[in-house]
Each structure stands twice: as C-alpha cells, then as structure tokens.
Short mmCIF file of C-alpha atoms in Angstrom, two decimals:
data_model
loop_
_atom_site.label_atom_id
_atom_site.label_comp_id
_atom_site.label_asym_id
_atom_site.label_seq_id
_atom_site.Cartn_x
_atom_site.Cartn_y
_atom_site.Cartn_z
CA UNK A 269 41.82 -71.29 -83.62
CA UNK A 270 40.00 -73.53 -86.14
CA UNK A 271 41.39 -71.43 -88.99
CA UNK A 272 44.92 -71.82 -87.59
CA UNK A 273 44.53 -75.61 -87.50
CA UNK A 274 43.22 -75.67 -91.09
CA UNK A 275 46.12 -73.57 -92.38
CA UNK A 276 48.63 -75.72 -90.45
CA UNK A 277 47.14 -78.87 -92.00
CA UNK A 278 47.44 -77.42 -95.49
CA UNK A 279 51.05 -76.36 -94.84
CA UNK A 280 51.95 -79.88 -93.68
CA UNK A 281 50.27 -81.52 -96.70
CA UNK A 282 52.17 -79.20 -99.02
CA UNK A 283 55.40 -80.06 -97.18
CA UNK A 284 54.69 -83.79 -97.52
CA UNK A 285 54.38 -83.47 -101.30
CA UNK A 286 57.75 -81.71 -101.49
CA UNK A 287 59.31 -84.30 -99.16
CA UNK A 288 58.13 -87.11 -101.45
CA UNK A 289 59.91 -85.51 -104.40
CA UNK A 290 63.09 -85.23 -102.34
CA UNK A 291 62.78 -88.85 -101.23
CA UNK A 292 62.55 -90.02 -104.85
CA UNK A 293 65.61 -88.01 -105.74
CA UNK A 294 67.65 -89.38 -102.81
CA UNK A 295 66.54 -92.94 -103.68
CA UNK A 296 67.75 -92.48 -107.27
CA UNK A 297 71.16 -91.22 -106.16
CA UNK A 298 71.48 -93.77 -103.33
CA UNK A 299 72.09 -90.97 -100.84
CA UNK A 300 71.41 -91.63 -97.15
CA UNK A 301 69.75 -88.58 -95.61
CA UNK A 302 69.85 -87.90 -91.87
CA UNK A 303 67.74 -85.15 -90.23
CA UNK A 304 69.33 -84.01 -86.94
CA UNK A 305 67.07 -82.35 -84.37
CA UNK A 306 67.86 -80.99 -80.90
CA UNK A 307 67.65 -78.01 -78.57
CA UNK A 308 70.03 -75.12 -79.28
CA UNK A 309 73.50 -75.97 -78.03
CA UNK A 310 73.13 -79.76 -77.72
CA UNK A 311 76.14 -80.31 -79.92
CA UNK A 312 74.71 -81.14 -83.36
CA UNK A 313 77.42 -79.23 -85.22
CA UNK A 314 80.19 -80.69 -83.05
CA UNK A 315 78.82 -84.18 -83.73
CA UNK A 316 78.81 -83.44 -87.47
CA UNK A 317 82.37 -82.10 -87.35
CA UNK A 318 83.57 -85.31 -85.67
CA UNK A 319 81.46 -87.41 -88.09
CA UNK A 320 82.74 -85.93 -91.35
CA UNK A 321 86.30 -86.17 -90.02
CA UNK A 322 85.81 -89.86 -89.21
CA UNK A 323 84.33 -90.58 -92.66
CA UNK A 324 86.86 -88.50 -94.65
CA UNK A 325 88.31 -90.47 -97.56
CA UNK A 326 85.72 -93.24 -97.10
CA UNK A 327 82.32 -91.69 -97.84
CA UNK A 328 81.34 -88.45 -99.54
CA UNK A 329 79.35 -86.22 -97.18
CA UNK A 330 77.54 -82.90 -97.46
CA UNK A 331 75.64 -80.85 -94.90
CA UNK A 332 72.62 -78.57 -95.04
CA UNK A 333 72.49 -76.24 -92.06
CA UNK A 334 69.29 -74.63 -90.78
CA UNK A 335 69.46 -71.61 -88.51
CA UNK A 336 67.43 -68.54 -87.68
CA UNK A 337 70.55 -66.41 -88.17
CA UNK A 338 74.30 -66.55 -88.99
CA UNK A 339 76.35 -68.66 -91.39
CA UNK A 340 78.46 -69.94 -88.45
CA UNK A 341 77.57 -73.62 -88.64
CA UNK A 342 78.08 -73.97 -92.40
CA UNK A 343 81.44 -72.21 -92.00
CA UNK A 344 82.50 -74.77 -89.38
CA UNK A 345 81.71 -77.66 -91.75
CA UNK A 346 83.32 -76.02 -94.81
CA UNK A 347 86.49 -75.48 -92.77
CA UNK A 348 86.83 -79.28 -92.82
CA UNK A 349 86.68 -79.42 -96.63
CA UNK A 350 83.09 -80.72 -96.72
CA UNK A 351 80.42 -78.98 -98.83
CA UNK A 352 77.85 -77.19 -96.69
CA UNK A 353 74.94 -74.88 -97.43
CA UNK A 354 73.36 -72.57 -94.86
CA UNK A 355 69.60 -72.03 -94.92
CA UNK A 356 68.51 -68.97 -92.94
CA UNK A 357 64.91 -69.33 -91.83
CA UNK A 358 64.46 -65.79 -90.52
CA UNK A 359 62.04 -66.26 -87.66
CA UNK A 360 60.93 -69.79 -88.53
CA UNK A 361 61.60 -72.51 -85.95
CA UNK A 362 62.15 -75.44 -88.36
CA UNK A 363 63.25 -76.35 -91.88
CA UNK A 364 60.71 -77.47 -94.47
CA UNK A 365 61.12 -79.68 -97.55
CA UNK A 366 60.80 -76.76 -99.96
CA UNK A 367 63.73 -74.99 -98.28
CA UNK A 368 65.81 -78.16 -98.53
CA UNK A 369 65.05 -78.45 -102.29
CA UNK A 370 66.07 -74.85 -102.81
CA UNK A 371 69.13 -75.30 -100.59
CA UNK A 372 70.30 -78.28 -102.64
CA UNK A 373 69.96 -76.26 -105.84
CA UNK A 374 71.76 -73.25 -104.40
CA UNK A 375 74.42 -75.36 -102.68
CA UNK A 376 75.33 -76.99 -106.00
CA UNK A 377 76.56 -80.08 -104.16
CA UNK A 378 78.30 -82.92 -105.96
CA UNK A 379 76.63 -86.35 -105.61
CA UNK A 380 77.25 -87.63 -102.07
CA UNK A 381 76.83 -90.80 -100.03
CA UNK A 382 75.41 -89.15 -96.92
CA UNK A 383 73.57 -85.85 -96.67
CA UNK A 384 73.21 -84.52 -93.14
CA UNK A 385 70.50 -81.95 -92.51
CA UNK A 386 71.10 -80.04 -89.28
CA UNK A 387 67.70 -78.64 -88.39
CA UNK A 388 67.04 -75.37 -86.52
CA UNK A 389 67.81 -75.72 -82.78
CA UNK A 390 64.38 -76.65 -81.46
CA UNK A 391 62.90 -79.79 -79.86
CA UNK A 392 59.31 -79.08 -80.93
CA UNK A 393 58.68 -77.45 -84.33
CA UNK A 394 60.92 -79.61 -86.58
CA UNK A 395 59.19 -82.80 -85.39
CA UNK A 396 56.30 -82.77 -87.88
CA UNK A 397 58.18 -81.56 -90.97
CA UNK A 398 59.33 -84.44 -93.18
CA UNK A 399 62.42 -83.43 -95.17
CA UNK A 400 62.59 -86.58 -97.28
CA UNK A 401 65.10 -88.05 -94.83
CA UNK A 402 65.75 -91.74 -94.21
CA UNK A 403 65.55 -91.16 -90.48
CA UNK A 404 65.54 -88.51 -87.78
CA UNK A 405 68.21 -88.32 -85.08
CA UNK A 406 67.41 -86.51 -81.85
CA UNK A 407 70.47 -85.21 -79.99
CA UNK A 408 70.19 -84.64 -76.22
CA UNK A 409 73.18 -83.38 -74.24
CA UNK A 410 73.66 -84.71 -70.72
CA UNK A 411 73.67 -81.12 -69.42
CA UNK A 412 69.97 -80.71 -70.38
CA UNK A 413 68.70 -83.08 -67.70
CA UNK A 414 67.30 -86.60 -67.72
CA UNK A 415 63.63 -85.56 -67.91
CA UNK A 416 63.67 -84.41 -71.54
CA UNK A 417 62.25 -87.48 -73.36
CA UNK A 418 59.01 -87.40 -71.31
CA UNK A 419 58.83 -83.61 -71.61
CA UNK A 420 59.27 -83.67 -75.41
CA UNK A 421 57.66 -87.01 -76.29
CA UNK A 422 56.86 -86.26 -79.95
CA UNK A 423 60.44 -86.06 -81.16
CA UNK A 424 61.69 -88.91 -78.97
CA UNK A 425 58.88 -91.11 -80.36
CA UNK A 426 59.65 -90.29 -83.98
CA UNK A 427 63.46 -90.25 -84.04
CA UNK A 428 64.85 -93.69 -84.89
CA UNK A 429 68.11 -92.78 -83.20
CA UNK A 430 68.77 -90.81 -80.00
CA UNK A 431 72.32 -89.56 -79.51
CA UNK A 432 73.08 -88.65 -75.89
CA UNK A 433 75.86 -86.11 -76.40
CA UNK A 434 78.57 -84.46 -74.26
CA UNK A 435 79.07 -87.69 -72.26
CA UNK A 436 82.42 -86.24 -71.12
CA UNK A 437 80.38 -83.92 -68.84
CA UNK A 438 78.56 -86.81 -67.07
CA UNK A 439 80.77 -86.58 -63.94
CA UNK A 440 79.72 -82.94 -63.39
CA UNK A 441 75.95 -82.99 -63.93
CA UNK A 442 72.92 -84.75 -62.43
CA UNK A 443 71.92 -87.06 -65.32
CA UNK A 444 70.82 -90.66 -64.94
CA UNK A 445 71.45 -92.55 -68.18
CA UNK A 446 69.18 -95.44 -67.13
CA UNK A 447 66.30 -93.02 -66.54
CA UNK A 448 66.69 -91.63 -70.06
CA UNK A 449 67.04 -95.07 -71.62
CA UNK A 450 63.85 -96.17 -69.84
CA UNK A 451 61.90 -93.11 -71.03
CA UNK A 452 63.03 -93.59 -74.63
CA UNK A 453 62.33 -97.34 -74.52
CA UNK A 454 58.71 -96.70 -73.52
CA UNK A 455 58.20 -93.92 -76.10
CA UNK A 456 60.00 -95.72 -78.91
CA UNK A 457 60.72 -99.42 -78.27
CA UNK A 458 62.58 -99.84 -81.60
CA UNK A 459 64.74 -96.74 -81.13
CA UNK A 460 68.53 -96.90 -80.87
CA UNK A 461 70.28 -94.97 -78.09
CA UNK A 462 73.94 -94.02 -78.47
CA UNK A 463 76.04 -92.24 -75.84
CA UNK A 464 78.69 -90.07 -77.46
CA UNK A 465 81.35 -87.48 -76.73
CA UNK A 466 82.18 -85.59 -79.93
CA UNK A 467 85.15 -83.96 -78.23
CA UNK A 468 86.53 -86.98 -76.38
CA UNK A 469 85.61 -89.53 -79.06
CA UNK A 470 83.81 -91.98 -76.75
CA UNK A 471 80.94 -93.71 -78.54
CA UNK A 472 81.80 -92.22 -81.95
CA UNK A 473 82.69 -95.65 -83.41
CA UNK A 474 79.15 -96.93 -82.78
CA UNK A 475 77.60 -93.87 -84.42
CA UNK A 476 79.83 -94.15 -87.48
CA UNK A 477 79.06 -97.88 -87.76
CA UNK A 478 75.31 -97.15 -87.60
CA UNK A 479 75.68 -94.69 -90.52
CA UNK A 480 77.66 -97.22 -92.59
CA UNK A 481 75.04 -99.93 -91.94
CA UNK A 482 72.10 -97.67 -92.80
CA UNK A 483 73.75 -96.56 -96.06
CA UNK A 484 74.54 -100.17 -97.00
CA UNK A 485 70.97 -101.26 -96.17
CA UNK A 486 69.50 -98.48 -98.31
CA UNK A 487 71.66 -99.46 -101.29
CA UNK A 488 70.93 -103.17 -100.85
CA UNK A 489 67.19 -102.46 -100.79
CA UNK A 490 67.36 -100.48 -104.03
CA UNK A 491 69.26 -103.14 -105.98
CA UNK B 65 52.49 -68.55 -97.60
CA UNK B 66 50.66 -65.20 -97.69
CA UNK B 67 47.69 -66.82 -95.94
CA UNK B 68 50.01 -68.18 -93.21
CA UNK B 69 51.40 -64.69 -92.58
CA UNK B 70 47.90 -63.18 -92.40
CA UNK B 71 46.70 -65.78 -89.90
CA UNK B 72 49.86 -65.35 -87.81
CA UNK B 73 49.30 -61.58 -87.72
CA UNK B 74 45.73 -62.04 -86.55
CA UNK B 75 46.82 -64.52 -83.86
CA UNK B 76 49.42 -62.05 -82.55
CA UNK B 77 46.93 -59.14 -82.48
CA UNK B 78 44.47 -61.30 -80.55
CA UNK B 79 47.25 -62.25 -78.13
CA UNK B 80 48.19 -58.60 -77.64
CA UNK B 81 44.62 -57.75 -76.61
CA UNK B 82 44.64 -60.51 -74.00
CA UNK B 83 48.10 -59.43 -72.78
CA UNK B 84 46.82 -55.88 -72.23
CA UNK B 85 44.04 -57.18 -70.00
CA UNK B 86 46.57 -59.18 -67.99
CA UNK B 87 48.85 -56.15 -67.70
CA UNK B 88 46.03 -54.06 -66.27
CA UNK B 89 45.25 -56.75 -63.75
CA UNK B 90 48.90 -57.10 -62.65
CA UNK B 91 49.18 -53.29 -62.35
CA UNK B 92 46.12 -53.19 -60.08
CA UNK B 93 47.50 -55.90 -57.78
CA UNK B 94 51.07 -54.52 -57.86
CA UNK B 95 52.38 -57.91 -58.99
CA UNK B 96 55.73 -58.05 -60.77
CA UNK B 97 55.53 -60.54 -63.64
CA UNK B 98 58.62 -62.19 -65.11
CA UNK B 99 58.51 -64.26 -68.33
CA UNK B 100 61.40 -66.76 -68.42
CA UNK B 101 62.48 -68.06 -71.84
CA UNK B 102 65.26 -70.49 -72.78
CA UNK B 103 66.17 -73.70 -74.62
CA UNK B 104 65.03 -76.94 -73.02
CA UNK B 105 67.35 -77.84 -70.15
CA UNK B 106 68.97 -74.45 -69.59
CA UNK B 107 67.98 -74.51 -65.93
CA UNK B 108 64.87 -72.30 -65.73
CA UNK B 109 63.17 -74.52 -63.14
CA UNK B 110 66.36 -74.85 -61.08
CA UNK B 111 66.73 -71.06 -61.12
CA UNK B 112 63.13 -70.70 -59.94
CA UNK B 113 63.63 -73.27 -57.18
CA UNK B 114 66.65 -71.33 -55.88
CA UNK B 115 64.75 -68.02 -56.29
CA UNK B 116 61.62 -68.93 -54.35
CA UNK B 117 63.80 -70.44 -51.61
CA UNK B 118 65.79 -67.21 -51.35
CA UNK B 119 62.61 -65.08 -51.21
CA UNK B 120 60.70 -67.33 -48.78
CA UNK B 121 59.21 -65.34 -45.87
CA UNK B 122 60.02 -62.04 -47.60
CA UNK B 123 57.93 -61.93 -50.79
CA UNK B 124 54.92 -63.98 -51.90
CA UNK B 125 55.68 -65.84 -55.13
CA UNK B 126 53.71 -68.03 -57.54
CA UNK B 127 54.73 -69.82 -60.73
CA UNK B 128 52.97 -70.65 -63.98
CA UNK B 129 54.71 -73.47 -65.82
CA UNK B 130 54.42 -74.02 -69.58
CA UNK B 131 55.34 -77.37 -71.08
CA UNK B 132 54.39 -79.54 -74.01
CA UNK B 133 53.95 -82.49 -71.62
CA UNK B 134 54.23 -83.56 -67.94
CA UNK B 135 53.41 -81.82 -64.67
CA UNK B 136 57.04 -82.28 -63.51
CA UNK B 137 58.04 -78.63 -63.26
CA UNK B 138 54.96 -77.49 -61.31
CA UNK B 139 55.50 -80.44 -58.93
CA UNK B 140 59.08 -79.28 -58.29
CA UNK B 141 57.87 -75.78 -57.33
CA UNK B 142 54.93 -77.01 -55.21
CA UNK B 143 57.34 -79.24 -53.28
CA UNK B 144 58.83 -75.98 -51.95
CA UNK B 145 55.45 -74.78 -50.65
CA UNK B 146 54.96 -72.24 -53.46
CA UNK B 147 51.74 -72.22 -55.53
CA UNK B 148 52.30 -73.40 -59.09
CA UNK B 149 50.03 -74.16 -62.02
CA UNK B 150 51.04 -76.29 -65.00
CA UNK B 151 49.82 -75.34 -68.47
CA UNK B 152 50.16 -78.17 -70.99
CA UNK B 153 50.39 -76.78 -74.52
CA UNK B 154 50.08 -80.09 -76.36
CA UNK B 155 52.19 -79.54 -79.44
CA UNK B 156 52.46 -75.76 -79.14
CA UNK B 157 55.96 -74.30 -78.77
CA UNK B 158 55.08 -71.26 -76.61
CA UNK B 159 52.56 -69.92 -74.09
CA UNK B 160 50.03 -67.28 -75.10
CA UNK B 161 48.23 -64.65 -73.01
CA UNK B 162 44.89 -66.47 -73.18
CA UNK B 163 46.46 -69.60 -71.67
CA UNK B 164 47.99 -67.51 -68.87
CA UNK B 165 44.55 -65.94 -68.09
CA UNK B 166 42.98 -69.38 -67.96
CA UNK B 167 45.90 -70.75 -65.92
CA UNK B 168 45.51 -67.99 -63.34
CA UNK B 169 41.80 -68.78 -63.00
CA UNK B 170 42.41 -72.52 -62.73
CA UNK B 171 45.40 -72.12 -60.43
CA UNK B 172 43.30 -70.13 -57.96
CA UNK B 173 46.43 -68.35 -56.73
CA UNK B 174 46.34 -66.00 -53.75
CA UNK B 175 47.53 -62.43 -54.44
CA UNK B 176 51.32 -62.49 -54.84
CA UNK B 177 54.24 -60.07 -55.11
CA UNK B 178 56.02 -61.83 -57.96
CA UNK B 179 54.52 -64.12 -60.57
CA UNK B 180 57.07 -66.11 -62.56
CA UNK B 181 55.98 -67.53 -65.90
CA UNK B 182 58.27 -70.31 -67.06
CA UNK B 183 57.66 -70.52 -70.79
CA UNK B 184 57.93 -73.66 -72.95
CA UNK B 185 61.57 -74.66 -73.54
CA UNK B 186 62.23 -72.89 -76.84
CA UNK B 187 64.46 -69.97 -77.91
CA UNK B 188 62.35 -68.96 -80.91
CA UNK B 189 58.53 -69.25 -80.64
CA UNK B 190 57.92 -67.56 -77.24
CA UNK B 191 59.75 -64.41 -78.37
CA UNK B 192 56.79 -62.68 -80.04
CA UNK B 193 54.05 -63.62 -77.54
CA UNK B 194 53.47 -60.92 -74.94
CA UNK B 195 52.10 -62.45 -71.72
CA UNK B 196 51.46 -59.14 -69.94
CA UNK B 197 54.84 -59.46 -68.22
CA UNK B 198 56.96 -56.60 -66.87
CA UNK B 199 60.01 -58.04 -68.57
CA UNK B 200 61.40 -61.11 -70.29
CA UNK B 201 64.41 -63.01 -68.96
CA UNK B 202 66.40 -65.18 -71.34
CA UNK B 203 68.34 -67.99 -69.65
CA UNK B 204 71.40 -69.40 -71.44
CA UNK B 205 73.44 -72.18 -69.85
CA UNK B 206 77.20 -72.14 -70.36
CA UNK B 207 77.00 -75.66 -71.81
CA UNK B 208 75.06 -74.37 -74.85
CA UNK B 209 78.02 -72.51 -76.32
CA UNK B 210 78.97 -68.86 -76.63
CA UNK B 211 77.48 -68.35 -80.11
CA UNK B 212 73.83 -68.40 -79.04
CA UNK B 213 73.01 -64.65 -78.80
CA UNK B 214 73.99 -64.05 -82.45
CA UNK B 215 72.24 -67.26 -83.53
CA UNK B 216 68.99 -66.34 -81.73
CA UNK B 217 69.06 -62.53 -81.94
CA UNK B 218 65.32 -61.92 -81.50
CA UNK B 219 65.06 -63.14 -77.92
CA UNK B 220 68.41 -61.67 -76.85
CA UNK B 221 67.30 -58.27 -78.25
CA UNK B 222 63.97 -58.33 -76.45
CA UNK B 223 64.86 -59.78 -73.05
CA UNK B 224 65.76 -57.02 -70.57
CA UNK B 225 67.75 -59.53 -68.53
CA UNK B 226 70.01 -62.38 -69.66
CA UNK B 227 70.88 -64.96 -67.01
CA UNK B 228 73.94 -67.04 -67.91
CA UNK B 229 73.24 -70.21 -65.93
CA UNK B 230 75.20 -73.25 -64.75
CA UNK B 231 78.33 -71.14 -64.19
CA UNK B 232 79.65 -73.98 -61.99
CA UNK B 233 80.30 -75.87 -65.27
CA UNK B 234 82.49 -73.10 -66.77
CA UNK B 235 85.75 -74.99 -66.03
CA UNK B 236 84.60 -77.96 -68.14
CA UNK B 237 83.18 -76.33 -71.28
CA UNK B 238 84.42 -74.03 -74.06
CA UNK B 239 82.48 -70.84 -73.26
CA UNK B 240 83.89 -67.33 -73.42
CA UNK B 241 81.88 -65.01 -71.16
CA UNK B 242 83.33 -61.89 -72.79
CA UNK B 243 82.20 -63.10 -76.22
CA UNK B 244 78.64 -63.54 -74.96
CA UNK B 245 78.65 -60.20 -73.13
CA UNK B 246 79.83 -58.51 -76.34
CA UNK B 247 77.13 -60.15 -78.45
CA UNK B 248 74.39 -59.20 -75.99
CA UNK B 249 75.72 -55.64 -75.66
CA UNK B 250 75.45 -55.11 -79.42
CA UNK B 251 71.98 -56.69 -79.67
CA UNK B 252 70.62 -55.01 -76.55
CA UNK B 253 72.78 -52.17 -75.16
CA UNK B 254 70.44 -51.61 -72.15
CA UNK B 255 70.23 -55.30 -71.23
CA UNK B 256 71.50 -56.66 -67.90
CA UNK B 257 73.68 -59.78 -67.90
CA UNK B 258 73.90 -61.90 -64.75
CA UNK B 259 76.11 -64.98 -64.33
CA UNK B 260 74.52 -67.48 -61.97
CA UNK B 261 74.86 -70.98 -60.57
CA UNK B 262 71.50 -72.09 -59.15
CA UNK B 263 73.16 -75.13 -57.58
CA UNK B 264 76.29 -73.46 -56.18
CA UNK B 265 74.64 -70.14 -55.35
CA UNK B 266 77.18 -67.91 -57.14
CA UNK B 267 75.52 -64.81 -58.56
CA UNK B 268 72.13 -65.53 -56.95
CA UNK B 269 72.34 -62.44 -54.71
CA UNK B 270 72.50 -60.13 -57.73
CA UNK B 271 69.48 -61.81 -59.35
CA UNK B 272 67.43 -61.58 -56.15
CA UNK B 273 68.40 -57.93 -55.75
CA UNK B 274 67.30 -57.21 -59.33
CA UNK B 275 63.88 -58.73 -58.60
CA UNK B 276 63.50 -56.69 -55.40
CA UNK B 277 64.43 -53.47 -57.23
CA UNK B 278 62.08 -54.13 -60.12
CA UNK B 279 59.18 -54.87 -57.76
CA UNK B 280 59.92 -51.72 -55.74
CA UNK B 281 60.14 -49.61 -58.93
CA UNK B 282 56.81 -50.95 -60.19
CA UNK B 283 55.07 -50.12 -56.92
CA UNK B 284 56.69 -46.67 -56.74
CA UNK B 285 55.53 -45.89 -60.27
CA UNK B 286 51.92 -46.85 -59.47
CA UNK B 287 51.67 -44.69 -56.34
#
C-alpha cells in the first residue's frame, strides 16, 4: 500500500503543476472557471443548461464535460448554441488538469467570460484534483438524502458553493434543508448554500448573481 | 502514467487473491453474498432496510457497510436487529476484499444465510473490485435520469441484477423505463431488471423472490 500512496502523491503533484499553468492562463484572459462536482444524476448538466440560457447575450460561456462514456452532455450544451467539449476518461473517476489543457486545445474555444467544467459524476475522486478553477461547486439533489454532507465531508469542505438541486421534488422526498445547512455550516463555515430548481427556475436568480459577482471580483482583482 | 497502470494491476491481482479466499469461505458456509453498488443517495440502505424486514424470521441476514465517513448506515441496519459492521474507507472510493475479510473478523457475525455488502456510494470505482460475492447488484434511482446505463457502462455490464429504485417518484421526474431497459439489455443481455419502491413496497416481492432463488440455487449446486 505504501507504493500506492507514493504513486498517488506523485500524480497529485504533477496535476498541481498543470493546474498552475491553467490558472495563469485563465488569469490572463480574465476567465472565471467553475468546477462542478456531484454524484451521477444530481442535475449538473440541467443546471448548466439553465445557466447558459440565463446568461445568453450577456456573458460568453463555454463548457468542458467529463464523463466515463458518451458525448451526451456536450451535445446537450451545444444544442443551446454554446461551445462544449467532451472529455472521455475511459475508466477514470475524475478529470485532471492535463485533460483540461488538452480539452481546451481540442475544443478550440473562443475567449469566454465563464468556463464551466462539469466533472465526472462522482462525490469522491474529483475532490483532490485541482483543475485551475476559481472555485468548486458541489451539487446535491434533494432526492439523494440529507445525510450526504457528513458522509462525503471532503468535497463539502472544499467546495465554496453548494447547490441543492431539484428543489421542485422537495414535497415528495424526505429531505430536511435545515439539517443539510447545519452539516455544511460545520464543515465549511464560509461556504454558500443555494437551493435551486433548474426546471422550475426557483433559486436560479441567486446562482446567476453569484456568478456575475465572482466574475466581476476576479476582474477587479486583476486590474 | 505507465507506473500508475502497473501499480493498479498489482493492486487488482492482490485483491483477486483475497476475493478467492472469501469465496471459498462463503461456499463452505452456504452464504449467499450480494455486493450492492450505486451512486450516493440511490437508496441502497433503504432497500436493505426493507429487505431485512421482509426476510425477518425466515433467513438470517448480516450487512457490511462501506462508507468514506460516518457509522450512519450500519446504525440504521442494527436498529432493525440485524448484525451490521461499518467499514470506513477514509478517502477510498470503493471496498476491497481485504477490508471485507477484516470487517467480517471485527464484526464477529454469526453464520448467516445472506450477507449483503453495501459498497461505497460510487458508480465507477467499485466496479473492478471483486469482494468474493455471488453477484453484483447495481441500484439506479429514477431521479438520476434514464441516461445512466450508457454513461456508466462498466457497472451495468457486470451487475447481474439492476434494481431501479424510488419508483414511487416516477410521476414527478423525466425517466423513461423502456429507455433504461433497452440500454441495460444491450449492455447485459442476461441481466435482470427489477423496478422497486423500498418505501411504498412496489416490486419488493420480486426482489425477495430473486434472493430466495439465488440462495436455493447456491445450496443446490454445493450438495
């Protein structure tokens, strides 16, 4: 097992070096980069569809999609007229910074204001891989149960923003919002919690406003 | 990356050796062993709660729980009077056969008819780790969307049984059962698909019957 730990440490150090290069590049272009992480089926792609629709005509967006298989998610974004590039990881349970660099080159994106990176559906593996992002967003759907922050503490500690998704299903599932808010507050006292329905639209305005503010803050800081 | 692949191969070979020892032990005791795999929040623990309740007084059950953090799931099973042992994996995204061996020793279980292993909530990592089980069950909740089998083909190819859970929520979510059945049929033509609501009870009889038949078949084969 010691060998496994050593190799893992080397892989993470290598990833960090690539992430730093990406970070420099995103700083130079003034691009806000958001790394979205969740279980499979929590609604990351639906949130992105609603987001790029809401920002259409105001901010230039692009999306990098990470999946084990299929081009489905990138197709859904492209159908809205927004550039998207699909990274297929094969068996790997997370994206790494090298894949994002390659994806940007292959995607041939124009310069954008916000780059969304939708990570592979997984609450564990993507946590420790820096992709040069400004911040991580963890998405948790109300159908997954209100015990998830304490069961997956690493990602809920590290994500600056938690989006509680599919709030339209709250009447039909056992999910106590206060319980989840309390768990996140103790894991990550500075973290923002937003409750959103991508389909119904509830809470979307707050999410969009947060993105506008973070982009503005990044550009102010670089002036 | 070559080094990473080599280490991974060695880890899997070592796991396989431990799984074979477990398999021999389960054959000797005539214990049916079921390895449950799903995303976080798909309802594995709720399915197990309903299962051990349905089998109470008929078959002796025990549960090994795998989680990154918290003893919550084992507590839920023990509250029903069924022996359960919690394995905490720290950061690891799957159980391995060595952990199951150790968990059995630490759990000090009596001899049982069915041992359920609830793997860490993850649709990717647990796929390649044999735990000495008779078969894998993949659980997919209807809230996760009907594109998941093609997006996570490895686990849907390898699991002999797919349980589509939370069927009570079908009226409220976009989820086409025929689409999912078609995807699973092409990935795994021999696979069984069961549609279940652990809360409402729909479909539970078929699942319980499948467990009874598999246990009976295992004991018949060993006579």
